[in-house]
PDB file of C-alpha atoms in Angstrom:
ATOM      1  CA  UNK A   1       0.000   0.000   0.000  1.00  0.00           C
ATOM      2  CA  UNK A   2       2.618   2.791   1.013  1.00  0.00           C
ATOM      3  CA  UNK A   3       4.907   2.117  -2.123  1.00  0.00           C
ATOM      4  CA  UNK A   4       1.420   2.326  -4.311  1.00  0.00           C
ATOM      5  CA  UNK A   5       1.122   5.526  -2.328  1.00  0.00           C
ATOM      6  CA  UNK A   6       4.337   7.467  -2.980  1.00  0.00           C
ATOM      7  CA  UNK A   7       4.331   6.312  -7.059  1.00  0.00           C
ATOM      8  CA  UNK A   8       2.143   9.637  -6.529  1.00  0.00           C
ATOM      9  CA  UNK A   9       3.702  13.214  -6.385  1.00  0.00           C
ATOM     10  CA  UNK A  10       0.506  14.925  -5.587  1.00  0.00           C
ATOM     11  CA  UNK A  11       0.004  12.576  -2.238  1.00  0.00           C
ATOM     12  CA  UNK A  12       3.820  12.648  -1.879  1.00  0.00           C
ATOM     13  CA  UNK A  13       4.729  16.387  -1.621  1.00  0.00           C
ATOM     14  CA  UNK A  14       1.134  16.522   0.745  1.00  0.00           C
ATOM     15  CA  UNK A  15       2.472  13.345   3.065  1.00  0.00           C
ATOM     16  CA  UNK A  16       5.885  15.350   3.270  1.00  0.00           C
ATOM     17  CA  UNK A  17       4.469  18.945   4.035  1.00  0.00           C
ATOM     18  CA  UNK A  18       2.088  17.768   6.773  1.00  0.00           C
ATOM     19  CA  UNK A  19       5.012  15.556   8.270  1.00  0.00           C
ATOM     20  CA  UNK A  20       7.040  18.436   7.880  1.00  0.00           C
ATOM     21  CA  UNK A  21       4.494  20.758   9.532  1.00  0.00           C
ATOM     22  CA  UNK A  22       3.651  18.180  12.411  1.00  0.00           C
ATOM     23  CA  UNK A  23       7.671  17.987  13.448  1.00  0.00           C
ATOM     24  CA  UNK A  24       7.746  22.046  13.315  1.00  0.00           C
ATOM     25  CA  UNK A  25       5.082  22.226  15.497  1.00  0.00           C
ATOM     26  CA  UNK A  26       6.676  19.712  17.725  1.00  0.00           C
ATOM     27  CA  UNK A  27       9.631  22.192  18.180  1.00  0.00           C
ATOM     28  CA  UNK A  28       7.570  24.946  18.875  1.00  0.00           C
ATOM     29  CA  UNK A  29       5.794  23.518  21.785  1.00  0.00           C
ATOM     30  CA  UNK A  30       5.854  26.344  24.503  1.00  0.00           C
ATOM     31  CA  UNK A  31       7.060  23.908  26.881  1.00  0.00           C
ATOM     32  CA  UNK A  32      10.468  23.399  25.642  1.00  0.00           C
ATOM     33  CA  UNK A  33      11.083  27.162  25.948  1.00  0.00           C
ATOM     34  CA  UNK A  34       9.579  27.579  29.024  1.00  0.00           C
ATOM     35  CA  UNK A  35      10.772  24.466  30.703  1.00  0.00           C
ATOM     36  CA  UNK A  36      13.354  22.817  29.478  1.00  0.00           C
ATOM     37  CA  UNK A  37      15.691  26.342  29.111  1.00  0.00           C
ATOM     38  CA  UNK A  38      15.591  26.271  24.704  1.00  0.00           C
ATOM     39  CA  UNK A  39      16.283  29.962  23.996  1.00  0.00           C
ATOM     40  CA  UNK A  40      13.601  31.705  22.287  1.00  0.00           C
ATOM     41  CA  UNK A  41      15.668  32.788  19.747  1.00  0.00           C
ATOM     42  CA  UNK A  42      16.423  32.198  15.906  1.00  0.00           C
ATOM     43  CA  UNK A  43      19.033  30.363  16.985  1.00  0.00           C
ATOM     44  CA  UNK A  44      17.035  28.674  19.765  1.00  0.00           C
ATOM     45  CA  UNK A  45      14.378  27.826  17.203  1.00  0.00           C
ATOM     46  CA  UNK A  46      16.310  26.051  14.732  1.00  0.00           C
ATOM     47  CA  UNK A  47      18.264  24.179  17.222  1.00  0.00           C
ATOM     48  CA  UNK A  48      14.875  23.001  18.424  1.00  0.00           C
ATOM     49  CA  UNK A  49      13.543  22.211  15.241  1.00  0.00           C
ATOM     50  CA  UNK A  50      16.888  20.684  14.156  1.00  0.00           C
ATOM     51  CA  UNK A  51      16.624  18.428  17.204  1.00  0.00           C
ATOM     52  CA  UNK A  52      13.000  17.239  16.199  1.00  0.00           C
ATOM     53  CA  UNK A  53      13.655  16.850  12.418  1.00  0.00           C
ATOM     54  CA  UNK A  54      17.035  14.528  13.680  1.00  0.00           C
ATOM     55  CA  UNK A  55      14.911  12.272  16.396  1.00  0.00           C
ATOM     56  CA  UNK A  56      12.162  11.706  13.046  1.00  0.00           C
ATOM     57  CA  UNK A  57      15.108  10.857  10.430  1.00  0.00           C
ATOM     58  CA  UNK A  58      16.839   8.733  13.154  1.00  0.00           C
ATOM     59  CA  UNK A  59      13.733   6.424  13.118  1.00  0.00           C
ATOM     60  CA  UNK A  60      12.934   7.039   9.634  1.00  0.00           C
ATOM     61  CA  UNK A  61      16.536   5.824   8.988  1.00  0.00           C
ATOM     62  CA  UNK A  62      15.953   2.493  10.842  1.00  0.00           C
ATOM     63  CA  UNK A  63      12.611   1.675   9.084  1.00  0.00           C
ATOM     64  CA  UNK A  64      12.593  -0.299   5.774  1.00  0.00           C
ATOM     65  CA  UNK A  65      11.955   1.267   2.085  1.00  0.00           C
ATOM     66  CA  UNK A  66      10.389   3.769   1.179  1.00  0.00           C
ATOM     67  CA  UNK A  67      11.343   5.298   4.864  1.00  0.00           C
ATOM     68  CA  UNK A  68      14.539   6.336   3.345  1.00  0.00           C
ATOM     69  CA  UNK A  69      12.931   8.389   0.940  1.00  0.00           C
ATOM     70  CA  UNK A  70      10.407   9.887   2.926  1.00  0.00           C
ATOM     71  CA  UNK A  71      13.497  11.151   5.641  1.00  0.00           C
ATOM     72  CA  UNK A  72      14.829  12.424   2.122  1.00  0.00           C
ATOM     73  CA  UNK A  73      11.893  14.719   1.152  1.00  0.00           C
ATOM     74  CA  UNK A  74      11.466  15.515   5.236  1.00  0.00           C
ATOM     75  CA  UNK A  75      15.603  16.648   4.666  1.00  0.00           C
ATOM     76  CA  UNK A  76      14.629  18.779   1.465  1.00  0.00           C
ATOM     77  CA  UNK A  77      11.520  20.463   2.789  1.00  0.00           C
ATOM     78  CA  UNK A  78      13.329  21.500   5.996  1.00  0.00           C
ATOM     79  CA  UNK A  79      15.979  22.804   4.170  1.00  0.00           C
ATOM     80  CA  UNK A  80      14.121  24.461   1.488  1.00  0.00           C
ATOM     81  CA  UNK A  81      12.341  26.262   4.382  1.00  0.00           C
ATOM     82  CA  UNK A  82      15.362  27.512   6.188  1.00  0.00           C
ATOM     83  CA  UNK A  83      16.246  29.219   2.584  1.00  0.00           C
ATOM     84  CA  UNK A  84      13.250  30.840   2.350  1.00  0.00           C
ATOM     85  CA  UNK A  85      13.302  31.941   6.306  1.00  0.00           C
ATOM     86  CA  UNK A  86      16.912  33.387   5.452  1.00  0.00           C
ATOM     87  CA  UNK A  87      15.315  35.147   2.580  1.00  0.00           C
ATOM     88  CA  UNK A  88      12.839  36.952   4.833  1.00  0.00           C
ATOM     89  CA  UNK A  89      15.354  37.488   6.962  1.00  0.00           C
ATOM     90  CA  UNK A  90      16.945  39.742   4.908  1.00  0.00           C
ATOM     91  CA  UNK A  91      19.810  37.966   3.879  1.00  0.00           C
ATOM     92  CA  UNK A  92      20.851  38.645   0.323  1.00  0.00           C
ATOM     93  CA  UNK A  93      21.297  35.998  -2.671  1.00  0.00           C
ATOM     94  CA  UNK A  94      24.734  35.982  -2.652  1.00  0.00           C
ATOM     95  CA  UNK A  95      24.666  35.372   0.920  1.00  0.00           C
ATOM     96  CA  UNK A  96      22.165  32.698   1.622  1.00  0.00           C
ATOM     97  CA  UNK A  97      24.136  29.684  -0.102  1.00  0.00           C
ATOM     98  CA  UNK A  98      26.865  30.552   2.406  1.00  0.00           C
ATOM     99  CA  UNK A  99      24.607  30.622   5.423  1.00  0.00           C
ATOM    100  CA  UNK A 100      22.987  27.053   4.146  1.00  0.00           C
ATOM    101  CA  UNK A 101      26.039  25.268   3.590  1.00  0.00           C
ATOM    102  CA  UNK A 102      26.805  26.778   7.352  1.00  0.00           C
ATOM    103  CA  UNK A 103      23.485  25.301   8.961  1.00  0.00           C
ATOM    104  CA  UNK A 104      23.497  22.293   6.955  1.00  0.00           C
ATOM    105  CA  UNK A 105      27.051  21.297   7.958  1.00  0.00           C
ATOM    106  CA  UNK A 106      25.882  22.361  11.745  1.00  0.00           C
ATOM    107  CA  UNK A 107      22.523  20.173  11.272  1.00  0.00           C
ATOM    108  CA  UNK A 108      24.500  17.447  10.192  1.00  0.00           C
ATOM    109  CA  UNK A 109      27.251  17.635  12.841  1.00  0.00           C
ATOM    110  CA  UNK A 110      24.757  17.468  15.481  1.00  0.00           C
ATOM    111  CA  UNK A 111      23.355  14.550  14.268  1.00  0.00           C
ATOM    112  CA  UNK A 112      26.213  12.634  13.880  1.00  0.00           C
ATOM    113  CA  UNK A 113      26.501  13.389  18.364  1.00  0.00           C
ATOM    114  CA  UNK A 114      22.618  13.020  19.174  1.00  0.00           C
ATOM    115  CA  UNK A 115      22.820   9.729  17.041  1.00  0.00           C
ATOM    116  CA  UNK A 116      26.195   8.325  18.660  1.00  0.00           C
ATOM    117  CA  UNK A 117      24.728   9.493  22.087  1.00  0.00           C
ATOM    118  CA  UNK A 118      21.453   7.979  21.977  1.00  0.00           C
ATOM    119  CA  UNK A 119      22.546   4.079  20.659  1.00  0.00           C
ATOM    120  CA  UNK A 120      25.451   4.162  23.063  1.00  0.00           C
ATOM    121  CA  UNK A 121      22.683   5.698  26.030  1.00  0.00           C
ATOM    122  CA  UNK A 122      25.154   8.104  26.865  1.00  0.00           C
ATOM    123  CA  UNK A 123      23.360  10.500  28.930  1.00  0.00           C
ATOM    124  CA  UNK A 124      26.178  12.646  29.922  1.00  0.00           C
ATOM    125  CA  UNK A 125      27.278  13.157  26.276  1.00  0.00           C
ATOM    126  CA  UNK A 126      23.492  13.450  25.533  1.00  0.00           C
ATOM    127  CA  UNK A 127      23.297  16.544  28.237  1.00  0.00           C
ATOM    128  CA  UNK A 128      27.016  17.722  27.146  1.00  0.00           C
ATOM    129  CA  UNK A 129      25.789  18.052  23.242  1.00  0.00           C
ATOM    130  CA  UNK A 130      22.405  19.183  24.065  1.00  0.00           C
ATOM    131  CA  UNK A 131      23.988  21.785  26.200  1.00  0.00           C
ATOM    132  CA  UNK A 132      26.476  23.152  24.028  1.00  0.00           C
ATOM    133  CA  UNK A 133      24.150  22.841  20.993  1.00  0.00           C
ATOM    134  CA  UNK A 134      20.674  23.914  21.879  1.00  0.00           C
ATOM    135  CA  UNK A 135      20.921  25.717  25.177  1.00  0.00           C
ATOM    136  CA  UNK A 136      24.387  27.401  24.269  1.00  0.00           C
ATOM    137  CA  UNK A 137      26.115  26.585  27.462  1.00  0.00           C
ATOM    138  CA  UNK A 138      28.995  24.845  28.863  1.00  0.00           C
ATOM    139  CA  UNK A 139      26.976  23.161  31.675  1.00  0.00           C
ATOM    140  CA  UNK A 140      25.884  19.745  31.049  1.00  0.00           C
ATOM    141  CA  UNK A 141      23.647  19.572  34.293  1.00  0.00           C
ATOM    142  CA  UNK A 142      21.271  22.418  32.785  1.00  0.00           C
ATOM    143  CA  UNK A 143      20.449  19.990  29.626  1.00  0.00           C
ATOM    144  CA  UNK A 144      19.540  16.930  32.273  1.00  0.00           C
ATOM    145  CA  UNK A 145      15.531  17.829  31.877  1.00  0.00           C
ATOM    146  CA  UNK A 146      16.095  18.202  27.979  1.00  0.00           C
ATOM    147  CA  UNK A 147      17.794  15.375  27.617  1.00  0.00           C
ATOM    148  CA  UNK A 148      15.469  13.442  29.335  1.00  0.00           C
ATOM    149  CA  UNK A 149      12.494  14.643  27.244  1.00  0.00           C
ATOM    150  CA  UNK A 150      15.138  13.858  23.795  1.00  0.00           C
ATOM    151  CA  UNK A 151      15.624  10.013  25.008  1.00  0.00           C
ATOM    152  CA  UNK A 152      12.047   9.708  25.911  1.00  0.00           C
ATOM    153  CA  UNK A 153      10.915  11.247  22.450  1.00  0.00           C
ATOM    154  CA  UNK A 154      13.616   8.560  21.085  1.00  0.00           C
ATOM    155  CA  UNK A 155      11.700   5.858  22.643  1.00  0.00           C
ATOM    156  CA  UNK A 156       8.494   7.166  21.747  1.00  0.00           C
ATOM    157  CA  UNK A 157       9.164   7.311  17.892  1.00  0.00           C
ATOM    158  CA  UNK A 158      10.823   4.306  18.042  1.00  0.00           C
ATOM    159  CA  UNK A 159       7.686   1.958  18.470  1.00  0.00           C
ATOM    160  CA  UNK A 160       6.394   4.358  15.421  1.00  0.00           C
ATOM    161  CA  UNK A 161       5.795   2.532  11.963  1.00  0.00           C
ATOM    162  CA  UNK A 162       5.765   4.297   8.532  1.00  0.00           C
ATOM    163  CA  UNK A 163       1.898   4.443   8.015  1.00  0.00           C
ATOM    164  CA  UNK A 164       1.763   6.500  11.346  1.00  0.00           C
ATOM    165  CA  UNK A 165       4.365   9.126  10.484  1.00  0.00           C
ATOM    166  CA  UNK A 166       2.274  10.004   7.354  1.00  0.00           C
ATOM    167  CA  UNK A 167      -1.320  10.014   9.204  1.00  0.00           C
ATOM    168  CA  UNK A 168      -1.005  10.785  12.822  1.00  0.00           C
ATOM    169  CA  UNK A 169       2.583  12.457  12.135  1.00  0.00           C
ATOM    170  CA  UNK A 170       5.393  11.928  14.903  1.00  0.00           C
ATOM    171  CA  UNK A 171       4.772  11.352  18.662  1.00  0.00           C
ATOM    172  CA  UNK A 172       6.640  13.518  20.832  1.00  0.00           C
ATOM    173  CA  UNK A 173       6.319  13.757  24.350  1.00  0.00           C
ATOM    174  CA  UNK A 174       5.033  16.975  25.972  1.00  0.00           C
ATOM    175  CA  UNK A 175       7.401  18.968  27.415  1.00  0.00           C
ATOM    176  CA  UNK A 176       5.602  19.881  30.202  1.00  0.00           C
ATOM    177  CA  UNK A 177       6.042  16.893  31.510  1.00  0.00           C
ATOM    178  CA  UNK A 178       9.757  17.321  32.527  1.00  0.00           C
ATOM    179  CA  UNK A 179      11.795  18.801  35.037  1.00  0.00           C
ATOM    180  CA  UNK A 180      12.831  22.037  34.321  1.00  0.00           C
ATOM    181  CA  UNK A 181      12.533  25.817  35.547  1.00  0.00           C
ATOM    182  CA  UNK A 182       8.624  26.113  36.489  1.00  0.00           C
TER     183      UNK A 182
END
């Protein structure tokens, strides 16, 4: 049924967006900001979304075909979006290649350390990266209630199959529901 499904570029480019939109709303939760210590910044925000899109391609990644393509399409549509945000942005033309190959080389680096954190169940490199990265800080210890809400979002899209990606879209945990300034 799903390969029947994506021979289709109408359905295709619809299943993508609305994954797409689902994740991005996922790293907008309020909680996150207010609890868990993400900076409401641009910066902040596309850490955050960076994070989400990472923890749906990691299980994407792990599912068989056409998973791979769909984390593809999820890749290009995020991507395509941060262009388009840099454009609005102000940045000029000649500029926003530079900036892209910048956040798609810090996108990738990142997920290269969530990944190698998470299979190993490293929870002190899991706070160190998630410090560093998303909260911009030095201090592991202020990433512990984020980094419990990343492995528990892990575990949570792990058990997800590719039919439920495309309707119900990715199941993160709510933030509110971790430690975290009040």
């Amino acid at each position: 049924m799903i390969a029947r499904f994506f021979r289709r570029g109408d359905e295709r480019r619809a299943a993508i967006r609305q994954l797409h939109a689902r994740t991005n709303e996922a790293s907008r939760q309020v909680g996150l900001y207010t609890r868990l210590g993400v900076p409401d910044t641009v910066e902040g925000r596309f850490e955050c979304l960076s994070l989400h899109v990472i923890l749906v391609l990691r299980r994407l990644n792990r599912l068989p075909a056409p998973a791979a393509d769909v984390a593809q399409d999820l890749v290009n549509s995020v991507f395509l979006q941060l262009d388009a945000s840099l454009r609005e942005l102000g940045v000029g033309d000649f500029g926003v290649p530079k900036r892209m190959k910048k956040l798609g080389a810090a996108f990738y680096g990142r997920a290269a350390g969530y990944d190698a954190a998470l299979d190993a169940g490293d929870q002190a490199a899991l706070r160190a990266a998630l410090a560093r990265n998303v909260l911009g800080r030095d201090d592991p210890d202020a990433a512990a209630a984020l980094a419990a809400y990343v492995t528990a979002a892990s575990a949570a899209l792990s058990g997800t199959d590719l039919d439920t990606f495309l309707s119900a879209g990715p199941p993160f945990p709510d933030p509110e529901a971790f430690g975290g300034a009040a």
